[in-house]
XYZ file of C-alpha atoms in Angstrom:
787
model
C -28.738 52.423 -33.700
C -30.393 50.221 -31.035
C -31.488 47.759 -33.734
C -27.973 47.526 -35.141
C -26.580 46.910 -31.643
C -29.068 44.072 -31.050
C -28.229 42.596 -34.445
C -24.517 42.702 -33.544
C -25.105 40.863 -30.241
C -27.238 38.295 -32.042
C -24.484 37.805 -34.641
C -21.822 37.265 -31.918
C -24.058 34.799 -30.066
C -24.733 32.790 -33.230
C -21.035 32.848 -34.186
C -19.988 31.545 -30.737
C -22.725 28.937 -30.792
C -21.671 27.671 -34.201
C -17.993 27.517 -33.174
C -18.751 25.435 -30.044
C -19.245 21.671 -30.092
C -18.947 18.533 -27.976
C -16.204 16.052 -28.806
C -14.773 12.815 -27.414
C -11.248 13.628 -28.563
C -9.341 16.534 -30.031
C -6.925 15.914 -32.928
C -4.966 18.640 -34.679
C -1.682 19.021 -36.567
C 1.028 21.464 -35.499
C 4.390 21.856 -37.256
C 4.592 18.302 -38.559
C 3.298 16.722 -35.339
C -0.155 15.457 -34.519
C -1.706 16.297 -31.143
C -4.382 14.087 -29.625
C -6.260 14.987 -26.428
C -8.927 12.953 -24.670
C -10.640 13.253 -21.310
C -10.660 9.979 -19.392
C -12.493 11.633 -16.513
C -13.491 15.215 -15.683
C -10.144 15.485 -13.890
C -7.943 13.163 -16.008
C -6.665 14.380 -19.381
C -4.630 12.179 -21.730
C -2.158 13.856 -24.103
C -0.393 12.223 -27.054
C 1.872 13.991 -29.542
C 3.690 12.253 -32.406
C 5.117 12.904 -35.884
C 2.551 12.884 -38.678
C 2.628 9.576 -40.510
C 4.433 7.652 -37.782
C 3.048 4.264 -36.808
C 1.205 4.356 -33.477
C 1.322 1.099 -31.529
C 0.885 1.454 -27.802
C 0.704 -1.379 -25.283
C -0.911 0.394 -22.350
C 0.454 -1.734 -19.534
C -0.308 0.485 -16.544
C -3.650 2.086 -17.412
C -6.844 0.197 -16.604
C -9.360 3.032 -17.138
C -9.944 3.336 -20.878
C -13.223 5.232 -21.188
C -13.627 8.662 -22.774
C -15.940 11.432 -21.678
C -17.282 14.300 -23.759
C -15.476 17.645 -23.729
C -16.842 20.945 -24.922
C -14.785 22.483 -27.713
C -14.652 26.032 -28.998
C -12.203 28.367 -30.716
C -11.000 31.878 -30.201
C -8.661 33.770 -32.470
C -5.658 32.517 -30.468
C -6.677 29.194 -28.882
C -8.619 26.010 -29.083
C -10.438 25.628 -25.767
C -11.555 22.270 -24.371
C -13.532 21.933 -21.165
C -14.679 19.286 -18.735
C -16.550 20.019 -15.518
C -13.247 20.441 -13.648
C -10.575 21.422 -16.186
C -10.096 23.844 -19.036
C -7.441 23.050 -21.653
C -6.174 25.797 -23.925
C -4.105 24.922 -27.001
C -2.215 27.760 -28.629
C -3.149 27.734 -32.330
C 0.300 28.838 -33.462
C 2.520 26.648 -31.303
C 0.351 23.785 -30.058
C 1.483 24.506 -26.497
C -1.060 23.303 -23.926
C -2.035 25.150 -20.761
C -4.215 23.519 -18.131
C -6.607 25.639 -16.065
C -8.966 24.909 -13.209
C -12.725 25.165 -13.752
C -12.605 28.741 -12.443
C -9.859 29.630 -14.922
C -6.841 29.586 -12.606
C -3.701 28.446 -14.459
C -2.362 25.118 -13.152
C 0.317 23.815 -15.570
C 1.777 24.851 -18.916
C 3.889 22.983 -21.429
C 7.125 24.790 -22.162
C 7.499 23.576 -25.734
C 6.147 21.063 -28.210
C 9.206 20.661 -30.438
C 10.345 17.557 -28.594
C 12.472 16.799 -31.674
C 11.371 13.193 -32.130
C 14.888 12.230 -33.078
C 15.004 8.730 -34.509
C 16.152 6.189 -31.922
C 17.595 2.786 -32.704
C 15.443 -0.208 -31.829
C 15.648 -3.817 -32.988
C 11.896 -3.828 -33.643
C 11.827 -0.906 -36.076
C 11.711 2.856 -36.027
C 11.151 4.672 -32.784
C 11.885 8.082 -31.336
C 13.720 9.765 -28.530
C 10.888 11.385 -26.524
C 11.002 14.598 -24.495
C 8.588 17.063 -22.908
C 9.203 20.090 -20.688
C 6.695 21.805 -18.401
C 7.009 25.360 -17.061
C 6.653 25.717 -13.288
C 6.534 28.787 -11.038
C 9.416 29.338 -8.648
C 7.683 28.229 -5.460
C 6.325 24.908 -6.759
C 7.623 21.670 -5.221
C 7.535 18.279 -6.980
C 7.434 14.830 -5.359
C 7.221 11.156 -6.299
C 9.245 9.422 -9.055
C 9.518 6.127 -7.185
C 12.387 5.590 -4.771
C 15.823 7.136 -4.612
C 18.662 6.697 -2.104
C 19.915 10.286 -1.875
C 17.490 11.563 0.753
C 15.755 13.884 -1.733
C 12.276 15.078 -0.762
C 11.587 17.749 -3.431
C 12.753 16.995 -6.992
C 12.180 20.518 -8.279
C 15.909 21.244 -8.669
C 17.079 17.619 -8.880
C 17.688 15.109 -11.635
C 17.228 11.367 -11.579
C 17.586 8.552 -14.092
C 14.484 6.392 -13.879
C 15.772 2.872 -14.427
C 14.908 -0.165 -12.320
C 17.831 -1.371 -10.251
C 18.465 -2.606 -6.739
C 17.561 0.159 -4.230
C 16.197 2.480 -6.947
C 12.590 2.292 -8.138
C 11.551 3.921 -11.429
C 7.983 5.217 -11.364
C 7.393 8.218 -13.678
C 4.666 9.811 -11.542
C 4.990 13.261 -9.968
C 2.736 15.072 -7.525
C 2.917 18.867 -7.307
C 2.441 21.116 -4.306
C -0.013 22.991 -6.565
C -2.480 20.123 -6.421
C -1.989 18.185 -9.661
C -0.161 15.068 -10.776
C 1.506 13.836 -13.971
C 1.943 10.267 -15.154
C 4.586 10.058 -17.893
C 3.462 6.917 -19.738
C 6.758 5.548 -21.009
C 8.499 2.287 -20.005
C 12.038 2.968 -21.232
C 14.973 4.465 -19.358
C 13.908 8.041 -18.625
C 15.772 11.043 -17.263
C 13.817 13.476 -15.129
C 15.371 16.920 -14.785
C 14.146 19.597 -12.407
C 15.316 23.149 -12.991
C 14.333 26.665 -11.972
C 12.321 27.041 -15.171
C 10.458 23.747 -14.857
C 10.701 19.969 -15.218
C 11.539 17.706 -18.146
C 10.877 14.048 -18.899
C 13.361 12.648 -21.431
C 12.811 9.028 -22.490
C 15.277 6.900 -24.378
C 12.703 5.414 -26.746
C 9.010 5.544 -27.565
C 6.453 6.246 -30.256
C 5.049 9.479 -28.880
C 4.884 11.976 -26.076
C 2.315 10.309 -23.838
C 1.245 11.675 -20.466
C -1.771 12.033 -18.202
C -2.636 15.238 -16.374
C -4.374 14.512 -13.051
C -6.087 17.429 -11.387
C -7.080 16.296 -7.916
C -6.752 19.833 -6.475
C -4.487 18.460 -3.729
C -2.016 15.605 -3.331
C -4.587 13.153 -1.964
C -7.006 13.933 -4.758
C -4.352 13.558 -7.454
C -3.164 10.221 -6.069
C -6.779 9.034 -5.950
C -7.057 9.950 -9.649
C -3.821 8.093 -10.392
C -5.355 5.016 -8.721
C -8.576 5.473 -10.683
C -6.491 5.508 -13.863
C -4.057 2.680 -13.079
C -6.023 0.540 -10.626
C -7.181 0.607 -7.034
C -5.435 -1.139 -4.142
C -6.736 -4.502 -2.881
C -6.833 -5.139 0.860
C -4.094 -7.198 2.463
C -4.821 -9.764 5.107
C -4.818 -8.146 8.521
C -1.783 -10.235 9.466
C 0.330 -8.302 6.927
C 0.254 -5.261 9.218
C 1.806 -7.166 12.114
C 5.492 -7.973 12.622
C 7.494 -9.844 9.980
C 10.667 -11.622 11.037
C 13.123 -12.392 8.263
C 16.817 -12.785 7.596
C 19.211 -13.841 4.868
C 18.534 -16.730 5.429
C 16.976 -19.472 7.598
C 18.938 -22.581 6.605
C 16.585 -25.323 7.772
C 12.975 -25.980 8.656
C 14.080 -26.575 12.244
C 15.565 -23.080 12.397
C 12.503 -21.375 10.996
C 10.202 -23.235 13.386
C 12.498 -22.450 16.306
C 12.170 -18.719 15.602
C 8.359 -18.798 15.560
C 8.238 -20.965 18.680
C 10.683 -18.661 20.465
C 8.497 -15.626 19.786
C 5.475 -17.500 21.094
C 7.363 -18.687 24.190
C 8.437 -15.107 24.919
C 4.875 -13.841 24.320
C 6.160 -11.391 21.750
C 3.811 -10.704 18.814
C 4.638 -12.136 15.383
C 2.550 -12.651 12.248
C 4.923 -13.521 9.407
C 8.092 -15.585 9.135
C 10.040 -15.345 5.870
C 12.020 -18.018 4.060
C 14.709 -16.551 1.830
C 16.580 -18.241 -1.033
C 18.300 -21.650 -1.406
C 15.425 -23.679 0.014
C 15.632 -25.260 -3.443
C 19.146 -26.567 -2.739
C 22.743 -25.732 -3.485
C 24.085 -25.304 -7.015
C 22.961 -22.667 -9.473
C 21.754 -25.201 -11.983
C 18.748 -25.649 -9.662
C 18.459 -21.919 -9.011
C 14.921 -20.873 -8.062
C 13.318 -24.174 -9.043
C 10.408 -23.253 -6.699
C 10.819 -26.714 -5.152
C 12.011 -27.615 -1.654
C 15.055 -29.499 -2.917
C 17.309 -28.621 0.004
C 17.651 -31.648 2.333
C 17.472 -29.266 5.321
C 13.775 -28.898 4.468
C 12.715 -32.567 4.365
C 9.020 -31.974 5.210
C 8.054 -28.542 3.926
C 4.317 -29.053 4.173
C 4.560 -30.146 7.798
C 6.762 -27.117 8.471
C 4.139 -24.821 6.971
C 1.338 -26.533 8.885
C 3.286 -26.071 12.116
C 3.767 -22.359 11.380
C 0.024 -22.071 10.835
C -0.702 -23.991 14.036
C 1.358 -21.340 15.840
C -0.969 -18.688 14.344
C 1.685 -17.280 12.044
C 2.013 -16.924 8.280
C 4.907 -17.826 6.019
C 6.300 -15.946 3.037
C 8.800 -17.403 0.580
C 11.306 -15.985 -1.883
C 10.807 -16.536 -5.618
C 12.971 -14.944 -8.298
C 12.300 -14.225 -11.988
C 15.348 -16.254 -13.075
C 15.887 -20.018 -13.179
C 18.703 -22.549 -13.291
C 19.004 -24.773 -16.356
C 18.264 -28.084 -14.610
C 14.977 -26.886 -13.113
C 11.717 -28.018 -14.678
C 10.447 -24.478 -15.021
C 13.588 -23.416 -16.916
C 13.184 -26.303 -19.337
C 9.545 -25.523 -20.088
C 10.175 -21.819 -20.556
C 13.226 -22.537 -22.706
C 11.194 -24.847 -24.950
C 8.768 -21.998 -25.502
C 11.596 -19.503 -26.172
C 10.495 -17.465 -23.159
C 13.885 -16.863 -21.515
C 15.992 -13.737 -22.038
C 19.507 -14.008 -23.406
C 21.252 -11.483 -21.135
C 23.158 -12.485 -18.019
C 21.543 -11.986 -14.634
C 22.391 -12.906 -11.050
C 23.783 -15.445 -10.300
C 26.123 -14.409 -13.116
C 26.321 -17.797 -14.786
C 25.472 -18.984 -18.259
C 22.903 -21.477 -16.986
C 20.659 -18.952 -15.169
C 18.152 -16.933 -17.211
C 15.279 -14.483 -16.625
C 11.827 -15.359 -17.932
C 9.790 -13.127 -20.249
C 7.199 -11.644 -17.912
C 5.636 -9.704 -20.796
C 4.330 -12.983 -22.213
C 0.938 -14.014 -20.754
C 1.708 -17.685 -21.345
C 5.092 -17.362 -19.609
C 3.342 -15.787 -16.628
C 0.982 -18.768 -16.592
C 3.940 -21.164 -16.502
C 5.579 -19.128 -13.726
C 2.448 -19.415 -11.611
C 1.915 -23.085 -12.464
C 5.164 -24.039 -10.722
C 4.653 -21.627 -7.824
C 1.188 -23.035 -7.284
C 2.154 -26.694 -7.575
C 5.317 -26.534 -5.460
C 4.551 -23.795 -2.930
C 1.034 -22.374 -2.825
C -0.602 -25.786 -2.696
C 1.561 -26.584 0.337
C 0.124 -23.607 2.196
C 2.554 -20.745 1.460
C 0.774 -17.509 2.368
C 2.718 -14.757 0.653
C 5.329 -14.086 -2.013
C 8.657 -12.377 -1.826
C 9.371 -11.671 -5.492
C 13.026 -10.705 -5.317
C 15.146 -8.932 -7.948
C 12.198 -7.938 -10.137
C 14.192 -5.233 -11.948
C 15.355 -7.829 -13.178
C 19.099 -7.934 -12.451
C 21.129 -7.421 -15.643
C 24.815 -8.336 -15.878
C 25.436 -8.185 -19.654
C 26.614 -5.158 -21.624
C 24.013 -2.532 -22.477
C 23.863 -3.421 -26.164
C 23.013 -7.041 -25.436
C 20.363 -6.015 -22.900
C 18.755 -3.445 -25.224
C 18.578 -5.930 -28.086
C 16.844 -8.615 -26.028
C 13.403 -9.442 -27.400
C 10.298 -9.656 -25.229
C 6.801 -10.755 -26.207
C 5.920 -7.084 -26.751
C 9.089 -5.749 -28.363
C 12.589 -4.817 -27.322
C 13.597 -4.947 -23.669
C 15.007 -1.455 -24.226
C 11.478 -0.159 -24.822
C 9.736 -2.008 -21.965
C 12.448 -2.465 -19.322
C 10.943 -0.380 -16.492
C 7.593 -2.185 -16.678
C 9.071 -5.644 -15.993
C 8.134 -5.598 -12.269
C 4.581 -4.560 -13.169
C 4.246 -7.498 -15.560
C 5.649 -10.203 -13.278
C 3.726 -9.062 -10.195
C 0.548 -8.811 -12.224
C 0.948 -12.406 -13.357
C 1.213 -13.744 -9.810
C -1.694 -11.658 -8.539
C -4.076 -12.503 -11.366
C -3.281 -16.198 -11.297
C -3.622 -16.525 -7.530
C -6.963 -14.720 -7.743
C -8.068 -17.277 -10.349
C -6.950 -20.083 -8.033
C -8.792 -18.973 -4.889
C -10.508 -16.046 -3.201
C -10.020 -17.473 0.283
C -6.524 -16.033 0.735
C -5.654 -12.440 -0.059
C -2.649 -11.996 -2.324
C 0.393 -10.492 -0.695
C 3.528 -9.725 -2.711
C 6.733 -8.081 -1.500
C 8.935 -7.043 -4.396
C 12.128 -5.068 -4.941
C 11.026 -2.974 -7.922
C 7.853 -1.214 -8.883
C 6.189 0.661 -11.721
C 2.985 2.654 -12.156
C -0.107 0.507 -11.653
C 1.615 -2.089 -9.525
C -0.527 -1.170 -6.504
C -3.431 -2.841 -8.330
C -1.790 -6.271 -8.063
C -1.277 -6.762 -4.338
C 2.360 -5.661 -4.483
C 4.373 -3.779 -1.872
C 8.025 -2.790 -2.171
C 11.011 -2.640 0.141
C 13.949 -0.309 -0.314
C 16.472 -2.909 -1.440
C 19.819 -4.162 -0.184
C 20.876 -1.073 1.732
C 23.781 -0.668 4.159
C 23.210 -0.534 7.906
C 24.448 2.992 8.629
C 22.927 6.092 10.204
C 23.145 8.174 7.026
C 21.465 5.426 5.004
C 18.743 5.076 7.625
C 18.050 8.817 7.471
C 17.638 8.697 3.685
C 15.070 5.902 3.850
C 12.475 8.312 5.230
C 12.478 10.541 2.143
C 12.644 7.417 -0.028
C 9.491 6.011 1.572
C 7.639 9.327 1.456
C 8.306 9.814 -2.255
C 7.513 6.193 -3.032
C 4.108 6.743 -1.438
C 3.674 10.063 -3.262
C 4.182 8.122 -6.492
C 0.797 6.546 -5.803
C 1.865 3.141 -4.458
C 0.967 2.995 -0.763
C 2.780 0.001 0.739
C 6.496 0.298 1.422
C 8.997 -1.023 3.914
C 12.716 -1.294 4.545
C 15.259 -3.720 5.982
C 15.247 -2.655 9.642
C 18.887 -2.241 10.612
C 20.018 -2.297 6.970
C 20.637 -5.364 4.828
C 24.435 -5.245 5.079
C 26.147 -4.716 8.425
C 29.867 -4.214 7.810
C 32.539 -5.114 10.358
C 34.353 -1.823 9.843
C 31.158 -0.006 10.889
C 29.844 -2.278 13.636
C 32.287 -5.055 14.562
C 30.400 -7.852 16.269
C 27.081 -6.885 14.692
C 24.160 -7.558 16.995
C 26.399 -7.809 20.064
C 27.790 -4.302 19.494
C 25.913 -1.597 21.479
C 26.536 0.856 18.638
C 24.655 -1.390 16.207
C 21.975 -2.061 18.808
C 21.311 1.687 19.043
C 21.001 1.987 15.259
C 18.751 -1.062 15.103
C 16.461 0.140 17.906
C 15.997 3.567 16.305
C 15.327 1.941 12.922
C 12.915 -0.447 14.632
C 10.988 2.483 16.102
C 10.700 3.944 12.598
C 9.655 0.537 11.252
C 6.744 0.391 13.685
C 5.346 3.457 11.886
C 5.917 2.280 8.329
C 3.043 0.797 6.315
C 4.702 -2.622 6.770
C 6.766 -3.620 9.823
C 9.623 -5.870 8.712
C 12.942 -6.945 10.192
C 15.382 -8.374 7.640
C 19.048 -8.407 6.776
C 22.284 -10.251 6.283
C 25.552 -10.394 8.204
C 24.127 -10.557 11.752
C 20.990 -11.961 13.448
C 17.896 -9.740 13.707
C 15.481 -11.598 16.001
C 14.649 -9.747 19.206
C 16.016 -12.503 21.444
C 19.475 -11.978 19.925
C 19.524 -8.487 21.472
C 19.416 -9.773 25.025
C 16.553 -10.428 27.401
C 13.876 -8.488 29.235
C 15.585 -5.852 31.300
C 18.158 -5.159 28.575
C 17.555 -1.783 26.911
C 17.782 -3.033 23.310
C 15.312 -5.862 23.987
C 12.887 -3.739 25.995
C 12.719 -0.925 23.435
C 11.898 -3.360 20.634
C 9.244 -5.108 22.676
C 7.651 -1.763 23.510
C 7.232 -0.893 19.823
C 6.048 -4.336 18.770
C 3.314 -4.099 21.386
C 2.437 -0.542 20.374
C 2.209 -1.565 16.712
C -0.250 -4.317 17.584
C -2.289 -2.032 19.815
C -2.547 0.369 16.865
C -3.846 -2.294 14.466
C -7.457 -0.998 14.573
C -6.134 2.402 13.471
C -3.774 0.907 10.868
C -6.284 -1.549 9.394
C -8.909 1.190 9.118
C -6.331 3.364 7.330
C -5.710 0.427 4.972
C -9.422 0.453 4.136
C -9.157 4.141 3.262
C -6.245 3.252 0.976
C -8.399 0.671 -0.810
C -11.740 2.475 -0.851
C -10.788 6.151 -1.110
C -7.368 6.202 -2.781
C -5.710 7.390 0.430
C -2.092 6.953 1.541
C -0.739 5.692 4.851
C 2.801 7.141 4.802
C 2.153 10.799 4.105
C 4.620 13.537 3.210
C 3.653 16.935 4.593
C 2.556 18.133 1.131
C -0.469 15.867 1.537
C -1.840 17.582 4.651
C 0.047 20.888 4.868
C 0.613 22.059 1.297
C 0.141 25.686 2.344
C 2.875 25.502 4.984
C 6.028 26.347 3.040
C 8.160 25.501 6.082
C 6.900 21.913 5.948
C 7.304 21.193 2.246
C 11.071 20.577 2.337
C 11.150 18.412 5.482
C 12.592 15.024 4.564
C 12.711 13.259 7.939
C 9.184 13.654 9.339
C 5.849 12.457 8.004
C 2.264 11.636 8.874
C 1.325 8.024 9.581
C -2.320 7.982 8.627
C -4.198 11.218 9.111
C -3.558 11.694 12.826
C -0.016 10.687 13.837
C 3.094 12.711 13.055
C 6.357 10.760 13.255
C 9.860 12.223 13.641
C 12.400 9.355 13.793
C 15.731 9.758 15.532
C 18.349 9.155 12.843
C 21.663 9.836 14.571
C 23.599 8.213 17.378
C 22.893 9.797 20.773
C 24.050 7.342 23.434
C 27.286 5.653 22.328
C 30.718 6.576 23.532
C 33.987 4.791 22.826
C 36.307 3.537 25.546
C 39.522 1.701 24.644
C 38.139 0.947 21.192
C 34.877 -0.474 22.502
C 31.384 0.976 22.089
C 29.644 1.716 25.384
C 25.964 2.570 25.782
C 25.700 5.664 28.010
C 22.273 7.204 28.630
C 23.235 9.225 31.688
C 22.275 12.411 29.832
C 18.991 12.374 27.913
C 19.397 13.636 24.359
C 16.893 15.681 22.359
C 15.645 15.840 18.800
C 14.556 19.110 17.163
C 11.465 18.825 14.995
C 8.827 20.957 13.305
C 5.080 20.857 14.014
C 3.216 21.868 10.832
C 1.087 24.974 10.745
C -2.675 24.664 10.458
C -3.227 22.262 13.345
C -2.296 22.088 16.976
C -0.475 19.042 18.304
C -0.466 16.753 21.321
C 2.578 14.770 22.444
C 1.549 11.094 22.253
C 3.731 10.202 25.242
C 2.965 13.078 27.610
C -0.277 14.688 26.452
C 1.414 18.079 26.334
C -0.142 20.488 23.812
C 1.707 22.543 21.191
C 0.777 25.196 18.663
C 1.404 24.315 15.008
C 3.984 26.218 12.982
C 6.663 25.930 15.673
C 9.867 24.022 16.276
C 10.178 21.985 19.455
C 12.904 20.004 21.151
C 11.731 16.584 22.243
C 13.613 14.517 24.792
C 14.503 11.198 23.176
C 15.479 8.439 25.591
C 16.386 5.298 23.672
C 12.802 4.001 23.853
C 11.096 7.217 22.676
C 10.450 8.219 19.068
C 8.928 11.707 18.800
C 5.268 11.057 18.077
C 2.558 13.718 17.969
C -1.189 13.497 17.523
C -3.049 16.117 15.509
C -5.472 17.941 17.814
C -8.952 16.903 16.769
C -8.243 13.180 16.299
C -9.778 9.863 17.279
C -7.424 6.895 17.529
C -8.747 3.390 18.270
C -6.370 1.048 20.062
C -6.750 -2.655 20.718
C -5.473 -4.978 23.434
C -2.022 -6.508 23.569
C -1.912 -9.384 21.069
C 0.287 -12.258 19.973
C -0.980 -12.121 16.380
C -3.247 -9.816 14.391
C -6.445 -11.896 14.413
C -6.275 -12.776 18.105
C -8.919 -11.420 20.503
C -11.185 -10.005 17.817
C -13.939 -9.578 20.414
C -11.771 -7.768 22.984
C -12.726 -4.265 24.146
C -11.209 -1.379 22.182
C -9.828 1.804 23.640
C -11.080 4.875 21.746
C -8.735 7.793 22.394
C -10.203 11.232 21.791
C -7.674 14.026 21.319
C -9.686 17.223 21.644
C -8.792 20.555 20.087
C -10.877 20.309 16.928
C -13.691 18.347 15.368
C -12.728 14.752 14.626
C -14.027 11.795 12.650
C -12.846 8.216 12.406
C -14.382 5.214 10.642
C -13.506 1.931 12.354
C -13.304 -0.711 9.623
C -13.612 -4.443 10.322
C -13.933 -7.567 8.186
C -12.957 -11.248 8.238
C -9.312 -10.329 7.719
C -8.233 -13.066 5.305
C -10.470 -13.442 2.226
C -11.999 -11.267 -0.494
C -15.538 -11.204 0.855
C -15.105 -7.479 1.471
C -15.314 -7.065 -2.328
C -18.885 -8.377 -2.040
C -19.706 -5.762 0.580
C -19.131 -8.032 3.584
C -17.539 -5.654 6.076
C -18.617 -3.180 8.727
C -17.882 0.444 9.544
C -18.498 2.069 12.904
C -18.304 5.880 12.617
C -16.979 7.988 15.493
C -17.425 11.777 15.543
C -16.165 14.286 18.078
C -17.842 17.694 18.239
C -15.399 20.146 19.766
C -17.912 22.874 20.528
C -20.394 20.631 22.367
C -17.704 18.268 23.746
C -19.755 15.349 22.487
C -18.624 12.011 21.061
C -21.119 10.337 18.743
C -20.715 6.633 17.975
C -22.858 6.249 14.889
C -24.973 3.345 13.775
C -22.887 0.481 12.443
C -23.001 0.102 8.685
C -22.710 -3.316 7.069
C -21.985 -6.796 8.364
C -19.733 -9.782 7.716
C -19.625 -13.440 8.787
C -18.413 -13.757 12.359
C -18.955 -10.077 13.149
C -18.974 -9.276 16.875
C -22.496 -7.980 17.451
C -21.844 -6.359 20.826
C -18.647 -4.434 21.461
C -17.158 -2.797 24.519
C -15.463 0.534 24.028
C -13.329 2.254 26.629
C -13.564 5.927 25.696
C -10.515 7.929 26.789
C -10.580 11.718 26.644
C -6.831 12.255 26.606
C -5.542 14.586 29.311
C -1.959 15.698 29.929
C -2.388 15.556 33.693
C -3.287 11.866 33.678
C -0.928 10.435 31.025
C 1.981 8.725 32.703
C 0.568 9.171 36.195
C 0.201 5.418 36.628
C -3.363 5.940 37.834
C -6.556 5.079 35.965
C -7.725 8.031 33.885
C -10.694 9.891 35.365
C -11.850 10.822 31.868
C -12.518 7.195 30.887
C -16.020 6.072 29.986
C -16.863 2.419 29.332
C -19.763 1.769 26.985
C -21.431 -1.270 25.464
C -22.223 -0.886 21.802
C -24.671 -3.087 19.901
C -24.622 -1.232 16.604
C -27.029 1.579 17.523
C -26.124 5.237 17.764
C -24.684 6.454 21.087
C -23.859 9.957 22.301
C -21.391 10.687 25.085
C -20.796 14.124 26.503
C -17.481 14.804 28.167
C -17.986 15.947 31.757
């Protein structure tokens, strides 16, 4: 009997051994469809499903990681089982339904069905299919991302959205789950996302196959880092990009634009970027977007740019993807048949959008930008209306041909293509100036091409302001880290705020929006209808002026913190504007909060998004702050918190009421944080050798890497940068300043640090803090014990 038992075990072992193998991809047929699975990484799985015999042609526009790794493969009676080091994939032999498991066999995500119908869809370039896939989700799972929406939605679990590029709405088919995974739905056509109690569905208008990537990062940060690994990392911006941008629709002469920069300098108010909007090319749509300074109000553009630079500022300029028929760029693109036939904006027959899916058209686009603008010293690009705007009927738009196929099939990837062209061509031109692009639309992978996005031409209203917070959080949770908004709203309507900037009611809205803007990845004032420059809000001593100045100065003092966070974005796949799912996924009370967020890993921001100090007398708005208002907010569970303004300590998992005078935004520091702060500046690269204040917020162990480089070029890609590590040990009350790692040209060899152990009793006292310690640092390790 014992011998038979041993023989049986031996037989089972041999059978299992023979049924196991290592493969680079799994291909199998189920019910007339072919399933293909490959592992791009131990934590990235690529799924394709398509009808047997259908032609597979896929232009993979967003994905830059194309390698395959080996998976183990074995069978049971019910399933095919594929494994990497981090993921197990089970495929039901009868249905083809896929279930994803963690390495320790915990279920993560399951397909709901595989019969996605593959109904034939009309396309001018041949047969294609209507594509659909549903995933089953448990009841308590929240889902984030999907680009940018204007409805104030934070969790899409029970929401629907049509993913189609248009002004104010960004289509990015990436979701991040509160259960620690992400999905990238790899389709460029108009797509409807539907969230229901049973799960979520992607439903695309046209495609060749179900095509998605499963990203198992185990948490939101990890999944976004995998998304970046798949679709491209994030290049560093010049340090100036994190300072203040002043813009409006529009500066009408070179004298006006220079006056604004000079006025900021005269007032000693920080500024790093001035923005020139449209019509610098001249009046008349036949010259639309010629990329040339044809407007007689700009007679010496190069001298204007040189003067801006002499004032230690940068200049950004607006360029569109459409061109008027008398422009040289239109004529060259038209000769090459690289202009679309549909109407755009301006809605005239002689203005057409170029084919950004054509590499040669992208070369032509850059050729004129380089010759007419970049060579004159322009520092950054505002690529407006990159949806692009479409004013024809849907049939005409869908039947437009691109270099890759129908516009219907590729429409949502247009902003990716046009931004990519500018980035790649500028990089070929020089490495001395980092590419910066601000653009109105975005698609997966666009973070790889130096592109940031703003929230479009929104109205200046309190309800719209409130919804921007959720819009920015979800944009960031879609994997693209740099986002901003028109502070004060693009449109300011007379029926809302008669008199615009002179109306105290609008001033209150603008100030609160400005406070929020200081804690966005990019700090940008822009709009139409009424002036936006700080000096149009009064003078020092006026509440609207003083509040803005306070936050400009605070933003610049925080640049060491912000720029170091930017390095984490580029080097670690991190995010700067962080929904609570990123740091507090286990706090169910935090997951649905749409108007608070983390700025970096240490600061929690709770903007004030309603009027608190305006009363109406005889039809006029009066600012009345005789009674200080409050804002109720939630402090997430898992950490304790310290009020940035007062030093008062709070326990996480509680609601608090914060007094909110007009110049206070509720701002809390996570206990166990280190925040470096610089001196007051006029521009980002000023006083690079000045002492830094290192604020230690006790209450837990803390770590912060202070990142520094030259601030303008791409030498950091060659390893020319430095990191100074700071560590706080809560139990021993010791701060360790570690040995500096790395170097770069012009690096300050000896630094002065003013170490501040933050104490409630001393904040706001007006007296020097007793807990301050000044140290000189030459790159060697230092230890400081708090007395």
